[in-house]
């Protein structure tokens, strides 16, 4: 699972990689294009949520292939990655996309993708008229004239 936040300038993207394992004591690293696929550079630590996680600052508007690697040599894909791409080993790598447009459409449910919908045009407010609604009859009484004695 990944979550993203951007710097004020939009030039950097803080990506948090999270992984839920049955045994959270297993040592895990995240390897990818951003660290030349070097084990141990970005290790995941146990979070209060029970997930393993680490955060990395990456350049915005780029796509990075990555995978998780356990201490026993098992490669794991992220089931909530932005995308997937075939690798030279006949398997797939996870993709994190740091484009600002894709990051603003993040899913809140792991494993489900969210697609953006064009918003419908705003409806113009109808001004209220002073005329009575159809079917209602309004009667006004004429004001009484005062009779002055002459």
mmCIF file of N, CA and C in Angstrom:
data_model
loop_
_atom_site.group_PDB
_atom_site.id
_atom_site.type_symbol
_atom_site.label_atom_id
_atom_site.label_comp_id
_atom_site.label_asym_id
_atom_site.label_seq_id
_atom_site.Cartn_x
_atom_site.Cartn_y
_atom_site.Cartn_z
ATOM 1 N N UNK A 1 0.861 -1.164 0.000
ATOM 2 C CA UNK A 1 0.000 0.000 0.000
ATOM 3 C C UNK A 1 0.908 1.228 0.000
ATOM 4 N N UNK A 2 0.515 2.225 -0.749
ATOM 5 C CA UNK A 2 1.303 3.454 -0.798
ATOM 6 C C UNK A 2 0.414 4.658 -0.507
ATOM 7 N N UNK A 3 1.006 5.657 0.122
ATOM 8 C CA UNK A 3 0.319 6.938 0.283
ATOM 9 C C UNK A 3 1.324 8.019 -0.099
ATOM 10 N N UNK A 4 0.800 9.159 -0.550
ATOM 11 C CA UNK A 4 1.668 10.214 -1.080
ATOM 12 C C UNK A 4 1.257 11.580 -0.549
ATOM 13 N N UNK A 5 2.254 12.439 -0.395
ATOM 14 C CA UNK A 5 1.995 13.849 -0.115
ATOM 15 C C UNK A 5 3.078 14.643 -0.841
ATOM 16 N N UNK A 6 2.721 15.843 -1.267
ATOM 17 C CA UNK A 6 3.621 16.644 -2.080
ATOM 18 C C UNK A 6 4.170 17.836 -1.316
ATOM 19 N N UNK A 7 5.373 18.249 -1.716
ATOM 20 C CA UNK A 7 5.969 19.455 -1.146
ATOM 21 C C UNK A 7 5.161 20.661 -1.613
ATOM 22 N N UNK A 8 5.333 21.775 -0.947
ATOM 23 C CA UNK A 8 4.589 22.988 -1.306
ATOM 24 C C UNK A 8 4.863 23.410 -2.744
ATOM 25 N N UNK A 9 6.077 23.171 -3.221
ATOM 26 C CA UNK A 9 6.425 23.547 -4.593
ATOM 27 C C UNK A 9 5.935 22.515 -5.603
ATOM 28 N N UNK A 10 5.611 21.313 -5.130
ATOM 29 C CA UNK A 10 5.169 20.247 -6.026
ATOM 30 C C UNK A 10 6.315 19.518 -6.702
ATOM 31 N N UNK A 11 7.558 19.851 -6.348
ATOM 32 C CA UNK A 11 8.721 19.233 -6.986
ATOM 33 C C UNK A 11 9.059 17.869 -6.393
ATOM 34 N N UNK A 12 8.641 17.622 -5.150
ATOM 35 C CA UNK A 12 8.952 16.357 -4.468
ATOM 36 C C UNK A 12 7.661 15.703 -3.998
ATOM 37 N N UNK A 13 7.725 14.392 -3.912
ATOM 38 C CA UNK A 13 6.584 13.610 -3.437
ATOM 39 C C UNK A 13 7.070 12.690 -2.324
ATOM 40 N N UNK A 14 6.491 12.810 -1.147
ATOM 41 C CA UNK A 14 6.820 11.938 -0.021
ATOM 42 C C UNK A 14 5.950 10.694 -0.154
ATOM 43 N N UNK A 15 6.576 9.554 -0.458
ATOM 44 C CA UNK A 15 5.848 8.305 -0.656
ATOM 45 C C UNK A 15 6.062 7.418 0.563
ATOM 46 N N UNK A 16 4.970 6.952 1.156
ATOM 47 C CA UNK A 16 5.048 6.009 2.261
ATOM 48 C C UNK A 16 4.636 4.643 1.738
ATOM 49 N N UNK A 17 5.560 3.696 1.830
ATOM 50 C CA UNK A 17 5.316 2.318 1.418
ATOM 51 C C UNK A 17 4.910 1.532 2.657
ATOM 52 N N UNK A 18 3.809 0.791 2.569
ATOM 53 C CA UNK A 18 3.326 -0.002 3.701
ATOM 54 C C UNK A 18 3.091 -1.434 3.249
ATOM 55 N N UNK A 19 3.337 -2.364 4.152
ATOM 56 C CA UNK A 19 3.141 -3.778 3.860
ATOM 57 C C UNK A 19 2.596 -4.453 5.108
ATOM 58 N N UNK A 20 1.556 -5.239 4.945
ATOM 59 C CA UNK A 20 0.963 -5.971 6.066
ATOM 60 C C UNK A 20 1.341 -7.442 5.907
ATOM 61 N N UNK A 21 2.056 -7.974 6.880
ATOM 62 C CA UNK A 21 2.449 -9.382 6.874
ATOM 63 C C UNK A 21 1.888 -10.073 8.103
ATOM 64 N N UNK A 22 1.675 -11.384 7.991
ATOM 65 C CA UNK A 22 1.205 -12.134 9.160
ATOM 66 C C UNK A 22 2.239 -12.081 10.273
ATOM 67 N N UNK A 23 3.522 -12.111 9.915
ATOM 68 C CA UNK A 23 4.597 -12.010 10.893
ATOM 69 C C UNK A 23 5.306 -10.669 10.705
ATOM 70 N N UNK A 24 4.940 -9.664 11.499
ATOM 71 C CA UNK A 24 5.524 -8.331 11.319
ATOM 72 C C UNK A 24 6.985 -8.230 11.756
ATOM 73 N N UNK A 25 7.556 -9.321 12.289
ATOM 74 C CA UNK A 25 8.959 -9.280 12.703
ATOM 75 C C UNK A 25 9.907 -9.607 11.554
ATOM 76 N N UNK A 26 9.362 -9.992 10.399
ATOM 77 C CA UNK A 26 10.185 -10.303 9.231
ATOM 78 C C UNK A 26 10.838 -9.020 8.721
ATOM 79 N N UNK A 27 12.144 -9.088 8.458
ATOM 80 C CA UNK A 27 12.855 -7.928 7.908
ATOM 81 C C UNK A 27 12.499 -7.778 6.433
ATOM 82 N N UNK A 28 12.097 -6.553 6.049
ATOM 83 C CA UNK A 28 11.677 -6.278 4.671
ATOM 84 C C UNK A 28 12.288 -4.953 4.216
ATOM 85 N N UNK A 29 12.724 -4.928 2.958
ATOM 86 C CA UNK A 29 13.204 -3.697 2.321
ATOM 87 C C UNK A 29 12.335 -3.411 1.113
ATOM 88 N N UNK A 30 12.272 -2.149 0.720
ATOM 89 C CA UNK A 30 11.637 -1.796 -0.547
ATOM 90 C C UNK A 30 12.774 -1.423 -1.495
ATOM 91 N N UNK A 31 12.800 -2.091 -2.646
ATOM 92 C CA UNK A 31 13.823 -1.869 -3.650
ATOM 93 C C UNK A 31 13.164 -1.357 -4.912
ATOM 94 N N UNK A 32 13.871 -0.495 -5.632
ATOM 95 C CA UNK A 32 13.284 0.018 -6.862
ATOM 96 C C UNK A 32 14.237 0.887 -7.642
ATOM 97 N N UNK A 33 13.687 1.501 -8.673
ATOM 98 C CA UNK A 33 14.471 2.405 -9.514
ATOM 99 C C UNK A 33 15.063 3.546 -8.693
ATOM 100 N N UNK A 34 14.386 3.935 -7.619
ATOM 101 C CA UNK A 34 14.799 5.075 -6.799
ATOM 102 C C UNK A 34 16.022 4.782 -5.944
ATOM 103 N N UNK A 35 16.394 3.496 -5.737
ATOM 104 C CA UNK A 35 17.584 3.164 -4.950
ATOM 105 C C UNK A 35 18.464 2.132 -5.663
ATOM 106 N N UNK A 36 18.353 2.075 -6.977
ATOM 107 C CA UNK A 36 19.135 1.151 -7.811
ATOM 108 C C UNK A 36 18.969 -0.306 -7.387
ATOM 109 N N UNK A 37 17.792 -0.630 -6.864
ATOM 110 C CA UNK A 37 17.452 -2.002 -6.479
ATOM 111 C C UNK A 37 18.454 -2.575 -5.466
ATOM 112 N N UNK A 38 18.899 -1.729 -4.546
ATOM 113 C CA UNK A 38 19.882 -2.132 -3.544
ATOM 114 C C UNK A 38 19.185 -2.551 -2.253
ATOM 115 N N UNK A 39 19.355 -3.825 -1.824
ATOM 116 C CA UNK A 39 18.723 -4.294 -0.580
ATOM 117 C C UNK A 39 19.264 -3.539 0.639
ATOM 118 N N UNK A 40 18.392 -3.308 1.614
ATOM 119 C CA UNK A 40 18.787 -2.715 2.883
ATOM 120 C C UNK A 40 18.854 -1.202 2.907
ATOM 121 N N UNK A 41 18.726 -0.539 1.763
ATOM 122 C CA UNK A 41 18.792 0.927 1.745
ATOM 123 C C UNK A 41 17.541 1.524 2.389
ATOM 124 N N UNK A 42 16.383 0.989 2.041
ATOM 125 C CA UNK A 42 15.119 1.464 2.610
ATOM 126 C C UNK A 42 14.408 0.290 3.283
ATOM 127 N N UNK A 43 14.698 0.101 4.569
ATOM 128 C CA UNK A 43 14.070 -0.994 5.313
ATOM 129 C C UNK A 43 12.758 -0.512 5.921
ATOM 130 N N UNK A 44 11.818 -1.435 6.026
ATOM 131 C CA UNK A 44 10.516 -1.119 6.607
ATOM 132 C C UNK A 44 10.568 -1.409 8.102
ATOM 133 N N UNK A 45 9.951 -0.543 8.885
ATOM 134 C CA UNK A 45 9.885 -0.748 10.332
ATOM 135 C C UNK A 45 8.427 -0.905 10.749
ATOM 136 N N UNK A 46 8.222 -1.523 11.887
ATOM 137 C CA UNK A 46 6.872 -1.777 12.390
ATOM 138 C C UNK A 46 6.231 -0.467 12.839
ATOM 139 N N UNK A 47 5.025 -0.212 12.356
ATOM 140 C CA UNK A 47 4.266 0.990 12.702
ATOM 141 C C UNK A 47 3.199 0.643 13.735
ATOM 142 N N UNK A 48 2.632 1.645 14.372
ATOM 143 C CA UNK A 48 1.573 1.436 15.364
ATOM 144 C C UNK A 48 0.369 0.725 14.771
ATOM 145 N N UNK A 49 0.133 0.928 13.476
ATOM 146 C CA UNK A 49 -1.017 0.321 12.798
ATOM 147 C C UNK A 49 -0.847 -1.182 12.592
ATOM 148 N N UNK A 50 0.356 -1.703 12.859
ATOM 149 C CA UNK A 50 0.623 -3.118 12.626
ATOM 150 C C UNK A 50 1.233 -3.381 11.259
ATOM 151 N N UNK A 51 1.316 -2.338 10.444
ATOM 152 C CA UNK A 51 1.951 -2.448 9.127
ATOM 153 C C UNK A 51 3.452 -2.231 9.263
ATOM 154 N N UNK A 52 4.194 -2.762 8.313
ATOM 155 C CA UNK A 52 5.586 -2.388 8.152
ATOM 156 C C UNK A 52 5.592 -1.206 7.198
ATOM 157 N N UNK A 53 6.473 -0.238 7.409
ATOM 158 C CA UNK A 53 6.451 0.922 6.526
ATOM 159 C C UNK A 53 7.737 1.710 6.521
ATOM 160 N N UNK A 54 7.905 2.483 5.469
ATOM 161 C CA UNK A 54 9.007 3.437 5.349
ATOM 162 C C UNK A 54 8.573 4.548 4.402
ATOM 163 N N UNK A 55 9.152 5.727 4.575
ATOM 164 C CA UNK A 55 8.827 6.871 3.717
ATOM 165 C C UNK A 55 10.070 7.316 2.961
ATOM 166 N N UNK A 56 9.865 7.665 1.687
ATOM 167 C CA UNK A 56 10.964 8.083 0.817
ATOM 168 C C UNK A 56 10.522 9.326 0.053
ATOM 169 N N UNK A 57 11.403 10.314 -0.030
ATOM 170 C CA UNK A 57 11.129 11.514 -0.818
ATOM 171 C C UNK A 57 11.613 11.270 -2.246
ATOM 172 N N UNK A 58 10.683 11.369 -3.201
ATOM 173 C CA UNK A 58 10.994 11.107 -4.611
ATOM 174 C C UNK A 58 10.660 12.330 -5.458
ATOM 175 N N UNK A 59 11.310 12.465 -6.620
ATOM 176 C CA UNK A 59 10.952 13.558 -7.527
ATOM 177 C C UNK A 59 9.513 13.384 -8.016
ATOM 178 N N UNK A 60 8.801 14.490 -8.170
ATOM 179 C CA UNK A 60 7.413 14.437 -8.649
ATOM 180 C C UNK A 60 7.386 14.191 -10.155
ATOM 181 N N UNK A 61 6.214 13.766 -10.611
ATOM 182 C CA UNK A 61 5.930 13.567 -12.036
ATOM 183 C C UNK A 61 6.808 12.513 -12.700
ATOM 184 N N UNK A 62 7.049 11.421 -11.964
ATOM 185 C CA UNK A 62 7.807 10.293 -12.511
ATOM 186 C C UNK A 62 7.157 8.989 -12.079
ATOM 187 N N UNK A 63 7.525 7.916 -12.770
ATOM 188 C CA UNK A 63 7.058 6.572 -12.428
ATOM 189 C C UNK A 63 8.267 5.744 -12.005
ATOM 190 N N UNK A 64 8.125 5.020 -10.902
ATOM 191 C CA UNK A 64 9.214 4.200 -10.386
ATOM 192 C C UNK A 64 8.728 2.766 -10.200
ATOM 193 N N UNK A 65 9.512 1.802 -10.719
ATOM 194 C CA UNK A 65 9.229 0.389 -10.477
ATOM 195 C C UNK A 65 9.804 0.038 -9.106
ATOM 196 N N UNK A 66 9.112 -0.849 -8.380
ATOM 197 C CA UNK A 66 9.601 -1.271 -7.067
ATOM 198 C C UNK A 66 9.016 -2.628 -6.685
ATOM 199 N N UNK A 67 9.631 -3.254 -5.688
ATOM 200 C CA UNK A 67 9.144 -4.493 -5.080
ATOM 201 C C UNK A 67 9.624 -4.518 -3.638
ATOM 202 N N UNK A 68 8.966 -5.339 -2.842
ATOM 203 C CA UNK A 68 9.413 -5.588 -1.476
ATOM 204 C C UNK A 68 10.266 -6.855 -1.495
ATOM 205 N N UNK A 69 11.320 -6.897 -0.676
ATOM 206 C CA UNK A 69 12.191 -8.065 -0.563
ATOM 207 C C UNK A 69 12.316 -8.440 0.905
ATOM 208 N N UNK A 70 11.930 -9.680 1.242
ATOM 209 C CA UNK A 70 12.038 -10.153 2.623
ATOM 210 C C UNK A 70 13.456 -10.662 2.876
ATOM 211 N N UNK A 71 13.814 -10.806 4.154
ATOM 212 C CA UNK A 71 15.151 -11.256 4.537
ATOM 213 C C UNK A 71 15.459 -12.650 3.998
ATOM 214 N N UNK A 72 14.414 -13.463 3.789
ATOM 215 C CA UNK A 72 14.645 -14.821 3.268
ATOM 216 C C UNK A 72 14.646 -14.875 1.733
ATOM 217 N N UNK A 73 14.671 -13.708 1.076
ATOM 218 C CA UNK A 73 14.802 -13.655 -0.375
ATOM 219 C C UNK A 73 13.507 -13.704 -1.161
ATOM 220 N N UNK A 74 12.379 -13.553 -0.495
ATOM 221 C CA UNK A 74 11.084 -13.586 -1.189
ATOM 222 C C UNK A 74 10.744 -12.191 -1.710
ATOM 223 N N UNK A 75 10.432 -12.101 -3.026
ATOM 224 C CA UNK A 75 10.029 -10.846 -3.652
ATOM 225 C C UNK A 75 8.519 -10.720 -3.588
ATOM 226 N N UNK A 76 8.022 -9.555 -3.169
ATOM 227 C CA UNK A 76 6.581 -9.327 -3.038
ATOM 228 C C UNK A 76 6.174 -8.076 -3.805
ATOM 229 N N UNK A 77 5.090 -8.183 -4.546
ATOM 230 C CA UNK A 77 4.509 -7.007 -5.188
ATOM 231 C C UNK A 77 3.557 -6.328 -4.215
ATOM 232 N N UNK A 78 3.297 -5.073 -4.448
ATOM 233 C CA UNK A 78 2.342 -4.296 -3.665
ATOM 234 C C UNK A 78 0.969 -4.463 -4.308
ATOM 235 N N UNK A 79 0.014 -5.038 -3.580
ATOM 236 C CA UNK A 79 -1.320 -5.272 -4.159
ATOM 237 C C UNK A 79 -2.122 -3.984 -4.336
ATOM 238 N N UNK A 80 -1.590 -2.859 -3.863
ATOM 239 C CA UNK A 80 -2.282 -1.572 -4.029
ATOM 240 C C UNK A 80 -1.396 -0.560 -4.759
ATOM 241 N N UNK A 81 -0.529 -1.050 -5.648
ATOM 242 C CA UNK A 81 0.347 -0.157 -6.415
ATOM 243 C C UNK A 81 -0.465 0.656 -7.414
ATOM 244 N N UNK A 82 0.129 1.733 -7.913
ATOM 245 C CA UNK A 82 -0.538 2.556 -8.923
ATOM 246 C C UNK A 82 -0.667 1.819 -10.249
ATOM 247 N N UNK A 83 0.294 0.941 -10.539
ATOM 248 C CA UNK A 83 0.300 0.205 -11.801
ATOM 249 C C UNK A 83 1.285 -0.952 -11.659
ATOM 250 N N UNK A 84 1.404 -1.756 -12.698
ATOM 251 C CA UNK A 84 2.327 -2.885 -12.725
ATOM 252 C C UNK A 84 2.978 -2.931 -14.098
ATOM 253 N N UNK A 85 4.212 -3.451 -14.140
ATOM 254 C CA UNK A 85 4.939 -3.544 -15.404
ATOM 255 C C UNK A 85 5.726 -4.855 -15.414
ATOM 256 N N UNK A 86 5.799 -5.479 -16.588
ATOM 257 C CA UNK A 86 6.560 -6.722 -16.722
ATOM 258 C C UNK A 86 8.050 -6.423 -16.543
ATOM 259 N N UNK A 87 8.756 -7.365 -15.922
ATOM 260 C CA UNK A 87 10.206 -7.201 -15.781
ATOM 261 C C UNK A 87 10.935 -8.272 -16.607
ATOM 262 N N UNK A 88 12.257 -8.201 -16.630
ATOM 263 C CA UNK A 88 13.050 -9.121 -17.453
ATOM 264 C C UNK A 88 13.079 -10.553 -16.929
ATOM 265 N N UNK A 89 12.517 -10.805 -15.761
ATOM 266 C CA UNK A 89 12.489 -12.146 -15.171
ATOM 267 C C UNK A 89 11.167 -12.856 -15.446
ATOM 268 N N UNK A 90 10.319 -12.238 -16.256
ATOM 269 C CA UNK A 90 9.033 -12.853 -16.579
ATOM 270 C C UNK A 90 7.984 -12.643 -15.496
ATOM 271 N N UNK A 91 8.244 -11.744 -14.590
ATOM 272 C CA UNK A 91 7.306 -11.418 -13.516
ATOM 273 C C UNK A 91 6.870 -9.963 -13.678
ATOM 274 N N UNK A 92 6.238 -9.414 -12.657
ATOM 275 C CA UNK A 92 5.837 -8.010 -12.705
ATOM 276 C C UNK A 92 6.436 -7.248 -11.535
ATOM 277 N N UNK A 93 6.648 -5.976 -11.755
ATOM 278 C CA UNK A 93 7.057 -5.054 -10.701
ATOM 279 C C UNK A 93 5.903 -4.109 -10.425
ATOM 280 N N UNK A 94 5.828 -3.638 -9.202
ATOM 281 C CA UNK A 94 4.849 -2.615 -8.838
ATOM 282 C C UNK A 94 5.352 -1.270 -9.349
ATOM 283 N N UNK A 95 4.415 -0.343 -9.580
ATOM 284 C CA UNK A 95 4.765 1.012 -10.028
ATOM 285 C C UNK A 95 4.164 2.021 -9.057
ATOM 286 N N UNK A 96 4.977 2.999 -8.653
ATOM 287 C CA UNK A 96 4.474 4.161 -7.934
ATOM 288 C C UNK A 96 4.605 5.340 -8.888
ATOM 289 N N UNK A 97 3.518 6.055 -9.066
ATOM 290 C CA UNK A 97 3.464 7.197 -9.979
ATOM 291 C C UNK A 97 3.377 8.463 -9.138
ATOM 292 N N UNK A 98 4.392 9.314 -9.251
ATOM 293 C CA UNK A 98 4.422 10.532 -8.432
ATOM 294 C C UNK A 98 3.880 11.746 -9.177
ATOM 295 N N UNK A 99 3.127 11.494 -10.234
ATOM 296 C CA UNK A 99 2.477 12.604 -10.935
ATOM 297 C C UNK A 99 1.439 13.224 -10.017
ATOM 298 N N UNK A 100 1.355 14.537 -10.030
ATOM 299 C CA UNK A 100 0.427 15.208 -9.124
ATOM 300 C C UNK A 100 -1.021 14.880 -9.448
ATOM 301 N N UNK A 101 -1.347 14.619 -10.708
ATOM 302 C CA UNK A 101 -2.740 14.323 -11.051
ATOM 303 C C UNK A 101 -3.167 12.958 -10.529
ATOM 304 N N UNK A 102 -2.294 11.948 -10.579
ATOM 305 C CA UNK A 102 -2.691 10.629 -10.094
ATOM 306 C C UNK A 102 -2.706 10.587 -8.577
ATOM 307 N N UNK A 103 -1.848 11.365 -7.950
ATOM 308 C CA UNK A 103 -1.802 11.348 -6.494
ATOM 309 C C UNK A 103 -3.033 11.970 -5.875
ATOM 310 N N UNK A 104 -3.694 12.861 -6.590
ATOM 311 C CA UNK A 104 -4.876 13.498 -6.028
ATOM 312 C C UNK A 104 -6.105 12.605 -6.113
ATOM 313 N N UNK A 105 -5.972 11.440 -6.757
ATOM 314 C CA UNK A 105 -7.112 10.536 -6.910
ATOM 315 C C UNK A 105 -6.809 9.226 -6.190
ATOM 316 N N UNK A 106 -6.271 9.303 -5.000
ATOM 317 C CA UNK A 106 -5.901 8.088 -4.293
ATOM 318 C C UNK A 106 -7.110 7.328 -3.806
ATOM 319 N N UNK A 107 -6.957 6.027 -3.755
ATOM 320 C CA UNK A 107 -8.014 5.160 -3.258
ATOM 321 C C UNK A 107 -7.909 5.064 -1.745
ATOM 322 N N UNK A 108 -9.034 4.961 -1.079
ATOM 323 C CA UNK A 108 -9.020 4.787 0.367
ATOM 324 C C UNK A 108 -9.166 3.322 0.735
ATOM 325 N N UNK A 109 -9.494 2.478 -0.230
ATOM 326 C CA UNK A 109 -9.632 1.053 0.013
ATOM 327 C C UNK A 109 -8.497 0.328 -0.685
ATOM 328 N N UNK A 110 -7.657 -0.418 0.066
ATOM 329 C CA UNK A 110 -6.554 -1.116 -0.572
ATOM 330 C C UNK A 110 -7.062 -2.077 -1.648
ATOM 331 N N UNK A 111 -6.344 -2.126 -2.741
ATOM 332 C CA UNK A 111 -6.674 -3.070 -3.800
ATOM 333 C C UNK A 111 -7.697 -2.557 -4.796
ATOM 334 N N UNK A 112 -8.341 -1.457 -4.512
ATOM 335 C CA UNK A 112 -9.332 -0.907 -5.436
ATOM 336 C C UNK A 112 -8.763 0.345 -6.067
ATOM 337 N N UNK A 113 -9.006 0.510 -7.346
ATOM 338 C CA UNK A 113 -8.552 1.699 -8.055
ATOM 339 C C UNK A 113 -9.702 2.688 -8.152
ATOM 340 N N UNK A 114 -9.402 3.941 -8.079
ATOM 341 C CA UNK A 114 -10.410 4.989 -8.173
ATOM 342 C C UNK A 114 -10.184 5.726 -9.482
ATOM 343 N N UNK A 115 -11.234 5.916 -10.230
ATOM 344 C CA UNK A 115 -11.111 6.672 -11.472
ATOM 345 C C UNK A 115 -11.811 8.009 -11.301
ATOM 346 N N UNK A 116 -11.236 9.008 -11.920
ATOM 347 C CA UNK A 116 -11.802 10.350 -11.811
ATOM 348 C C UNK A 116 -12.992 10.480 -12.740
ATOM 349 N N UNK A 117 -14.022 11.155 -12.278
ATOM 350 C CA UNK A 117 -15.189 11.442 -13.111
ATOM 351 C C UNK A 117 -15.225 12.934 -13.358
ATOM 352 N N UNK A 118 -15.603 13.276 -14.563
ATOM 353 C CA UNK A 118 -15.762 14.702 -14.854
ATOM 354 C C UNK A 118 -16.930 15.222 -14.036
ATOM 355 N N UNK A 119 -16.738 16.360 -13.438
ATOM 356 C CA UNK A 119 -17.825 16.903 -12.626
ATOM 357 C C UNK A 119 -18.884 17.505 -13.539
ATOM 358 N N UNK A 120 -20.120 17.367 -13.113
ATOM 359 C CA UNK A 120 -21.209 17.925 -13.913
ATOM 360 C C UNK A 120 -21.231 19.436 -13.717
ATOM 361 N N UNK A 121 -21.664 20.158 -14.745
ATOM 362 C CA UNK A 121 -21.682 21.620 -14.609
ATOM 363 C C UNK A 121 -22.611 22.046 -13.483
ATOM 364 N N UNK A 122 -22.237 23.114 -12.824
ATOM 365 C CA UNK A 122 -23.069 23.606 -11.725
ATOM 366 C C UNK A 122 -24.374 24.143 -12.273
ATOM 367 N N UNK A 123 -25.437 23.835 -11.549
ATOM 368 C CA UNK A 123 -26.748 24.339 -11.953
ATOM 369 C C UNK A 123 -26.900 25.755 -11.430
ATOM 370 N N UNK A 124 -27.487 26.599 -12.254
ATOM 371 C CA UNK A 124 -27.706 27.977 -11.831
ATOM 372 C C UNK A 124 -28.881 28.024 -10.875
ATOM 373 N N UNK A 125 -28.727 28.829 -9.863
ATOM 374 C CA UNK A 125 -29.806 28.983 -8.895
ATOM 375 C C UNK A 125 -30.948 29.762 -9.535
ATOM 376 N N UNK A 126 -32.143 29.314 -9.267
ATOM 377 C CA UNK A 126 -33.326 29.989 -9.797
ATOM 378 C C UNK A 126 -33.749 31.038 -8.786
ATOM 379 N N UNK A 127 -33.915 32.276 -9.265
ATOM 380 C CA UNK A 127 -34.330 33.347 -8.363
ATOM 381 C C UNK A 127 -35.799 33.170 -8.020
ATOM 382 N N UNK A 128 -36.102 33.418 -6.784
ATOM 383 C CA UNK A 128 -37.495 33.321 -6.344
ATOM 384 C C UNK A 128 -38.276 34.504 -6.895
ATOM 385 N N UNK A 129 -39.466 34.222 -7.351
ATOM 386 C CA UNK A 129 -40.302 35.317 -7.861
ATOM 387 C C UNK A 129 -41.302 35.713 -6.785
ATOM 388 N N UNK A 130 -41.884 36.880 -6.944
ATOM 389 C CA UNK A 130 -42.848 37.355 -5.964
ATOM 390 C C UNK A 130 -44.250 36.890 -6.294
ATOM 391 N N UNK A 131 -44.369 36.122 -7.343
ATOM 392 C CA UNK A 131 -45.693 35.641 -7.719
ATOM 393 C C UNK A 131 -46.031 34.404 -6.902
ATOM 394 N N UNK A 132 -47.310 34.220 -6.596
ATOM 395 C CA UNK A 132 -47.698 33.052 -5.809
ATOM 396 C C UNK A 132 -47.521 31.771 -6.623
ATOM 397 N N UNK A 133 -47.357 30.697 -5.914
ATOM 398 C CA UNK A 133 -47.231 29.396 -6.564
ATOM 399 C C UNK A 133 -48.535 29.070 -7.269
ATOM 400 N N UNK A 134 -48.454 28.280 -8.320
ATOM 401 C CA UNK A 134 -49.643 27.920 -9.098
ATOM 402 C C UNK A 134 -50.653 27.219 -8.211
ATOM 403 N N UNK A 135 -51.899 27.534 -8.403
ATOM 404 C CA UNK A 135 -52.961 26.859 -7.655
ATOM 405 C C UNK A 135 -53.331 27.537 -6.353
ATOM 406 N N UNK A 136 -52.510 28.460 -5.882
ATOM 407 C CA UNK A 136 -52.828 29.144 -4.629
ATOM 408 C C UNK A 136 -53.427 30.497 -4.963
ATOM 409 N N UNK A 137 -54.482 30.810 -4.288
ATOM 410 C CA UNK A 137 -55.154 32.076 -4.535
ATOM 411 C C UNK A 137 -54.906 32.981 -3.332
ATOM 412 N N UNK A 138 -54.381 34.140 -3.636
ATOM 413 C CA UNK A 138 -54.114 35.088 -2.560
ATOM 414 C C UNK A 138 -55.092 36.245 -2.710
ATOM 415 N N UNK A 139 -55.761 36.547 -1.612
ATOM 416 C CA UNK A 139 -56.696 37.677 -1.636
ATOM 417 C C UNK A 139 -56.183 38.738 -0.686
ATOM 418 N N UNK A 140 -56.214 39.952 -1.166
ATOM 419 C CA UNK A 140 -55.785 41.068 -0.333
ATOM 420 C C UNK A 140 -57.002 41.928 -0.057
ATOM 421 N N UNK A 141 -57.109 42.353 1.157
ATOM 422 C CA UNK A 141 -58.203 43.256 1.519
ATOM 423 C C UNK A 141 -57.720 44.675 1.324
ATOM 424 N N UNK A 142 -58.575 45.477 0.772
ATOM 425 C CA UNK A 142 -58.247 46.888 0.570
ATOM 426 C C UNK A 142 -58.234 47.575 1.922
ATOM 427 N N UNK A 143 -57.338 48.507 2.105
ATOM 428 C CA UNK A 143 -57.285 49.206 3.388
ATOM 429 C C UNK A 143 -58.543 50.055 3.568
ATOM 430 N N UNK A 144 -59.006 50.140 4.797
ATOM 431 C CA UNK A 144 -60.215 50.928 5.095
ATOM 432 C C UNK A 144 -59.890 52.400 5.007
ATOM 433 N N UNK A 145 -60.815 53.134 4.378
ATOM 434 C CA UNK A 145 -60.627 54.576 4.279
ATOM 435 C C UNK A 145 -61.186 55.207 5.547
ATOM 436 N N UNK A 146 -60.465 56.135 6.023
ATOM 437 C CA UNK A 146 -60.971 56.819 7.215
ATOM 438 C C UNK A 146 -61.929 57.922 6.770
ATOM 439 N N UNK A 147 -63.004 58.040 7.490
ATOM 440 C CA UNK A 147 -64.005 59.069 7.157
ATOM 441 C C UNK A 147 -63.810 60.248 8.089
ATOM 442 N N UNK A 148 -63.405 61.279 7.527
ATOM 443 C CA UNK A 148 -63.201 62.483 8.333
ATOM 444 C C UNK A 148 -64.426 63.375 8.207
ATOM 445 N N UNK A 149 -64.870 63.954 9.319
ATOM 446 C CA UNK A 149 -66.025 64.865 9.286
ATOM 447 C C UNK A 149 -65.556 66.218 8.831
ATOM 448 N N UNK A 150 -66.390 66.797 7.977
ATOM 449 C CA UNK A 150 -66.059 68.117 7.471
ATOM 450 C C UNK A 150 -67.004 69.135 8.006
#
